[in-house]
Tab-separated table of C-alpha atoms in Angstrom:
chain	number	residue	atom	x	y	z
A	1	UNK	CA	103.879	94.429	7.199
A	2	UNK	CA	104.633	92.433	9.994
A	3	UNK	CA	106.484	89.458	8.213
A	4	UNK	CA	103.924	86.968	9.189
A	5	UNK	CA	100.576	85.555	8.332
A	6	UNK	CA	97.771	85.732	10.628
A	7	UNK	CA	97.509	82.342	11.414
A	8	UNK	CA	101.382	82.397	12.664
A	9	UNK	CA	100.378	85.112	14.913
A	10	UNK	CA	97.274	83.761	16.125
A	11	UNK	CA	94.591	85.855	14.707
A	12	UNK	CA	92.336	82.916	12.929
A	13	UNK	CA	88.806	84.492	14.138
A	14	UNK	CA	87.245	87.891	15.506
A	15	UNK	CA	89.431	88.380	18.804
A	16	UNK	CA	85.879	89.997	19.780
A	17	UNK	CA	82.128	89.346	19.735
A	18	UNK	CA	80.340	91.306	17.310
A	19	UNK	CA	77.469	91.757	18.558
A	20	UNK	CA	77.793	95.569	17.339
A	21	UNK	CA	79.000	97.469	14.362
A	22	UNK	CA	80.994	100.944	14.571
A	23	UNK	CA	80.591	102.851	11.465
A	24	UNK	CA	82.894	106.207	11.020
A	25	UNK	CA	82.347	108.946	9.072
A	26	UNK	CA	84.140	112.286	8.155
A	27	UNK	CA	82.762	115.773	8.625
A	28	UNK	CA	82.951	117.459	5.644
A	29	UNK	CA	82.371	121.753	5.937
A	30	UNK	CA	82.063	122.595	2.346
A	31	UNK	CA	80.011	125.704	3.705
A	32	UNK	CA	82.905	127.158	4.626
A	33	UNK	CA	84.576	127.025	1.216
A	34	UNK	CA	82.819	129.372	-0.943
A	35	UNK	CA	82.226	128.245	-4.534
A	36	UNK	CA	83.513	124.550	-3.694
A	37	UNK	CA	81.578	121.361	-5.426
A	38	UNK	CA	80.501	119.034	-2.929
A	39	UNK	CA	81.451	116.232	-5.019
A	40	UNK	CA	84.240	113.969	-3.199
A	41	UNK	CA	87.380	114.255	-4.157
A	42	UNK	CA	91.407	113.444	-3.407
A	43	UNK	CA	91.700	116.614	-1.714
A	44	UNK	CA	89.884	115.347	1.711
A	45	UNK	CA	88.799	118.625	2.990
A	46	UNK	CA	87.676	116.727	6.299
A	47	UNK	CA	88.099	118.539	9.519
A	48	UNK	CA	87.059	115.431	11.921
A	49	UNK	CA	85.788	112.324	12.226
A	50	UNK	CA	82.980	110.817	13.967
A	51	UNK	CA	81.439	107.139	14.710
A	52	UNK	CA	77.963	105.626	14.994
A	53	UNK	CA	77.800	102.448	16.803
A	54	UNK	CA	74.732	99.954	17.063
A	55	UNK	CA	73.651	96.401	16.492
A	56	UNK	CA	72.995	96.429	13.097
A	57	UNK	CA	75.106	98.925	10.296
A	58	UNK	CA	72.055	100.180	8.700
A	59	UNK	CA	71.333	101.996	12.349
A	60	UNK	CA	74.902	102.763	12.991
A	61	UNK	CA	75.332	104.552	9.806
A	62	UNK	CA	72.109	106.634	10.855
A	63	UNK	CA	74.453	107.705	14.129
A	64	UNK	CA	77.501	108.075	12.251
A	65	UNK	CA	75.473	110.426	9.372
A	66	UNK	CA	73.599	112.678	11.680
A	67	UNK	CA	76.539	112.997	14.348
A	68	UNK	CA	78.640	114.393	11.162
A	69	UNK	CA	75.527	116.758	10.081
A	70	UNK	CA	73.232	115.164	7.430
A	71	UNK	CA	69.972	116.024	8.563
A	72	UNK	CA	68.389	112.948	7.697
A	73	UNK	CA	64.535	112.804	6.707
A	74	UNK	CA	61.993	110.581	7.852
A	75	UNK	CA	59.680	111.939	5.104
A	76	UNK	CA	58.944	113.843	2.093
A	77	UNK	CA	60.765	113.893	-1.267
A	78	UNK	CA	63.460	112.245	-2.522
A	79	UNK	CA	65.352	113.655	-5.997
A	80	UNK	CA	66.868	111.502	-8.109
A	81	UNK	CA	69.663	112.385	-10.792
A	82	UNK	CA	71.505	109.716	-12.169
A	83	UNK	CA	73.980	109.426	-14.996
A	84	UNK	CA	73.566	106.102	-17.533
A	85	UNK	CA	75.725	103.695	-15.307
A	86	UNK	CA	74.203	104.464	-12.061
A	87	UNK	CA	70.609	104.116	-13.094
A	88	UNK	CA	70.254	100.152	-12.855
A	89	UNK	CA	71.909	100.431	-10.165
A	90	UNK	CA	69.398	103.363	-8.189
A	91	UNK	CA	66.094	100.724	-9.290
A	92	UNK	CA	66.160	98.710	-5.827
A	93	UNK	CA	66.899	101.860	-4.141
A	94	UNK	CA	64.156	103.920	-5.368
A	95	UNK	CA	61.762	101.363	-4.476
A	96	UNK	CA	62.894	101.048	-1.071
A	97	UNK	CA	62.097	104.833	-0.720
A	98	UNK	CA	58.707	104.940	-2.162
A	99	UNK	CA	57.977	101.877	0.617
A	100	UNK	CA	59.248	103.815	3.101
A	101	UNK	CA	56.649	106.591	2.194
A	102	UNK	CA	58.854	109.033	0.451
A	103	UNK	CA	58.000	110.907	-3.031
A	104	UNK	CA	60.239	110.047	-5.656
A	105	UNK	CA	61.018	112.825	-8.016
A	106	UNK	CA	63.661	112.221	-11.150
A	107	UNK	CA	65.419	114.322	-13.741
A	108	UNK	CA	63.789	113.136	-17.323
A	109	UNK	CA	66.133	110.316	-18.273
A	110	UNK	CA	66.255	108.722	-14.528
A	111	UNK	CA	62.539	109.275	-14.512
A	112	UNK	CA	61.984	107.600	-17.820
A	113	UNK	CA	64.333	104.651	-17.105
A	114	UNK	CA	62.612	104.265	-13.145
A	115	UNK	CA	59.205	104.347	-14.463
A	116	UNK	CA	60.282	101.657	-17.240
A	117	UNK	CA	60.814	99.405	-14.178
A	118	UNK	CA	57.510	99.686	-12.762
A	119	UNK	CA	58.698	102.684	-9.927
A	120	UNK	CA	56.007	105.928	-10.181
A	121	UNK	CA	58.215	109.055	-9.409
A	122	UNK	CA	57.589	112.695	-10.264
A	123	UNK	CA	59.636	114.301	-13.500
A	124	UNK	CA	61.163	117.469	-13.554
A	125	UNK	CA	63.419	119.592	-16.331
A	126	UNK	CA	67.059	119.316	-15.983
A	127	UNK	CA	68.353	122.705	-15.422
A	128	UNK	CA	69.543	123.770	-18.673
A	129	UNK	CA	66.368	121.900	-20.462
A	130	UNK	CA	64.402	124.971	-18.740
A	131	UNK	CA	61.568	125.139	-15.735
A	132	UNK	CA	60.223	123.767	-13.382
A	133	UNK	CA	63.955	122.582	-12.689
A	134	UNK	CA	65.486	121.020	-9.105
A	135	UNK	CA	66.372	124.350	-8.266
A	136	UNK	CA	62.814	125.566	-8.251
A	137	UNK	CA	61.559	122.549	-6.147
A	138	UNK	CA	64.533	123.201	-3.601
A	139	UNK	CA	63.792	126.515	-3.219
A	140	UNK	CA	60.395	125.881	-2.392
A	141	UNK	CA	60.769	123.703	0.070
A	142	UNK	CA	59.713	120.147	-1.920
A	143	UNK	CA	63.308	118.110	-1.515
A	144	UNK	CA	64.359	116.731	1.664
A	145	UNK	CA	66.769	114.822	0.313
A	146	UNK	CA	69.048	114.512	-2.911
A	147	UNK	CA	70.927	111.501	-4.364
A	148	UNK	CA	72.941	112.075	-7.660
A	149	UNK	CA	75.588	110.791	-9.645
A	150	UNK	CA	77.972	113.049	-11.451
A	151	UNK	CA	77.956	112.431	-15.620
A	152	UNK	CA	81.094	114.584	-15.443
A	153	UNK	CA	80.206	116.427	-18.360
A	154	UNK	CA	80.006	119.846	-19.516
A	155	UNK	CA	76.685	120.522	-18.389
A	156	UNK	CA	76.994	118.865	-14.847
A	157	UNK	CA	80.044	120.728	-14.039
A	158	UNK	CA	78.217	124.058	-14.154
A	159	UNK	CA	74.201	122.875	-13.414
A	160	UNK	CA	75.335	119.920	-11.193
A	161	UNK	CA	77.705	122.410	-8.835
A	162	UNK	CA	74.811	125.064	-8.859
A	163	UNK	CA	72.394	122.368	-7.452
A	164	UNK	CA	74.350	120.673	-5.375
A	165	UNK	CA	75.947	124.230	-3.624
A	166	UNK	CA	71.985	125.075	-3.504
A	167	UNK	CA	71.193	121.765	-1.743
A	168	UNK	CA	74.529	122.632	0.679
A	169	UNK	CA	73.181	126.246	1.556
A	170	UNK	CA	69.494	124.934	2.091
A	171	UNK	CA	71.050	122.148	4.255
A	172	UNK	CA	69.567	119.511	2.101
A	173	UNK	CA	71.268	116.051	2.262
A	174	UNK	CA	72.879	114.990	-0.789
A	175	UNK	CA	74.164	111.946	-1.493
A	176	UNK	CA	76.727	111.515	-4.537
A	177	UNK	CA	77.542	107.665	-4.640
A	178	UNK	CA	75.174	105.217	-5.189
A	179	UNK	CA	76.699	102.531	-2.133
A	180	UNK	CA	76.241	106.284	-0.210
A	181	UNK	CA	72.759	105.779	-1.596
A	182	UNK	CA	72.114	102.360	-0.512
A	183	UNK	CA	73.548	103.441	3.406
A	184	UNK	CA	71.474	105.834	3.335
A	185	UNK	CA	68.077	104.194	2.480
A	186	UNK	CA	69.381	101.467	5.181
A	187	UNK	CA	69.838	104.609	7.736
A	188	UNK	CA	66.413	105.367	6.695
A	189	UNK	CA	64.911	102.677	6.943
A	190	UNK	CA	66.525	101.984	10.311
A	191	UNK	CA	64.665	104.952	11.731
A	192	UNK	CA	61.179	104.115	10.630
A	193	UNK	CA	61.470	101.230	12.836
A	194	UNK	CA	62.382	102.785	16.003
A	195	UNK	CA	64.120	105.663	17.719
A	196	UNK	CA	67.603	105.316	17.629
A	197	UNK	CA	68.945	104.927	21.399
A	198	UNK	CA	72.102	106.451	22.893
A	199	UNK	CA	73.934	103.327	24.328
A	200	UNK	CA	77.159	104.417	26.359
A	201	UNK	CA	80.054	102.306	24.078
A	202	UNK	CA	81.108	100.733	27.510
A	203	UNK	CA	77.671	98.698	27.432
A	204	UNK	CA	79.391	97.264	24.669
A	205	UNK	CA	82.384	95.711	26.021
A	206	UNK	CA	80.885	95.001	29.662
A	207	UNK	CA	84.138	92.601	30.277
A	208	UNK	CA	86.643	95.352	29.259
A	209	UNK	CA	88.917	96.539	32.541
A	210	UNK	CA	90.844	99.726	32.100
A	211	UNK	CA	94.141	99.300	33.890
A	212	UNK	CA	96.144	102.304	32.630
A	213	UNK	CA	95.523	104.306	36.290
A	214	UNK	CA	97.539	100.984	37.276
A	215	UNK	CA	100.281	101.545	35.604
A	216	UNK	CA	100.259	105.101	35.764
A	217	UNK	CA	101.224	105.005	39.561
A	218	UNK	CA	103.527	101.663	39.424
């Protein structure tokens, strides 16, 4: 946009140390429009912004999540709904939550395919193949946390929006992307370690002087 390369401009490396990483996320209020999937979409219904910061991402997306109102878990059980693509794709994920500690518990085809890769999790009915069903276990108390991809079919647009609303209203997480899904087990991850500490962003850039009151009153 600016007619020249980098290089010719003098940008060849960071012009900063990064001994941090800021990681920003949008606030999303889907609870205050009734009937609305919580699937992402072109319309953006974001309302803010906010930013985690830390030394690695995987605790700066932890910031970033809770700050914007994802009540992340540090245990209990994780459900897992994926459609054909995503499931290879969820393996290394999965396993990273049952090390963490968390129950896994699957719709039947994710449950058959995780279970064909050596991962124990927990089946359950899809909705409309009858009860027990995610809705029950939600209800009761059993999910703390929900990652799901969309199959975009017939069936998801009507049992996939009633779950996810239900997860929305019972302030469940849910997490609708699998690199979402991969943050996220990071985030958690990230929190087992250690208790994420509030570092003013200034300790950050200790060398940084402010001289805008300067040239305020020149």
């Amino acid at each position: 946009m600016a007619g020249k390369t980098l290089a010719e401009v003098g940008l060849t490396e960071e012009p900063l140390p990064t001994n941090h990483v800021a990681v920003k996320e949008v606030v999303l209020p889907f609870n205050k429009f009734a009937g609305c999937d919580t699937l992402l979409g072109p319309e953006m219904r974001s309302t803010g912004e906010v930013m985690g910061i830390d030394r690695t991402f995987a605790a700066a997306y932890a910031k970033a999540s809770i700050a914007a109102g994802m009540k992340l878990p540090k245990s209990g059980k994780v459900l897992l709904t994926m459609n054909d693509k995503s499931k290879p794709e969820i393996v290394p994920i999965a396993r990273e939550l049952g090390n963490l500690g968390f129950g896994l518990v699957a719709t039947t085809g994710t449950a058959k395919f995780l279970r064909e890769q050596g991962i124990p999790c927990e089946q359950v009915l899809k909705i409309h193949e009858g009860r027990p069903n995610p809705l029950d276990l939600m209800t009761n108390g059993e999910i703390s946390l929900m990652m799901l991809t969309s199959s975009g079919d017939d069936n998801d647009r009507v049992d996939g929006k009633e779950l996810r609303r239900l997860a929305l209203s019972l302030s469940v997480p849910v997490v609708t992307t699998i690199a979402g899904a991969k943050a996220t087990s990071a985030a958690l991850s990230a929190m087992r370690e250690g208790t994420l500490e509030q570092v003013p962003i200034q300790d950050y850039f200790p060398d940084y002087y402010d001289d805008s009151i300067e040239l305020i009153f020149k």
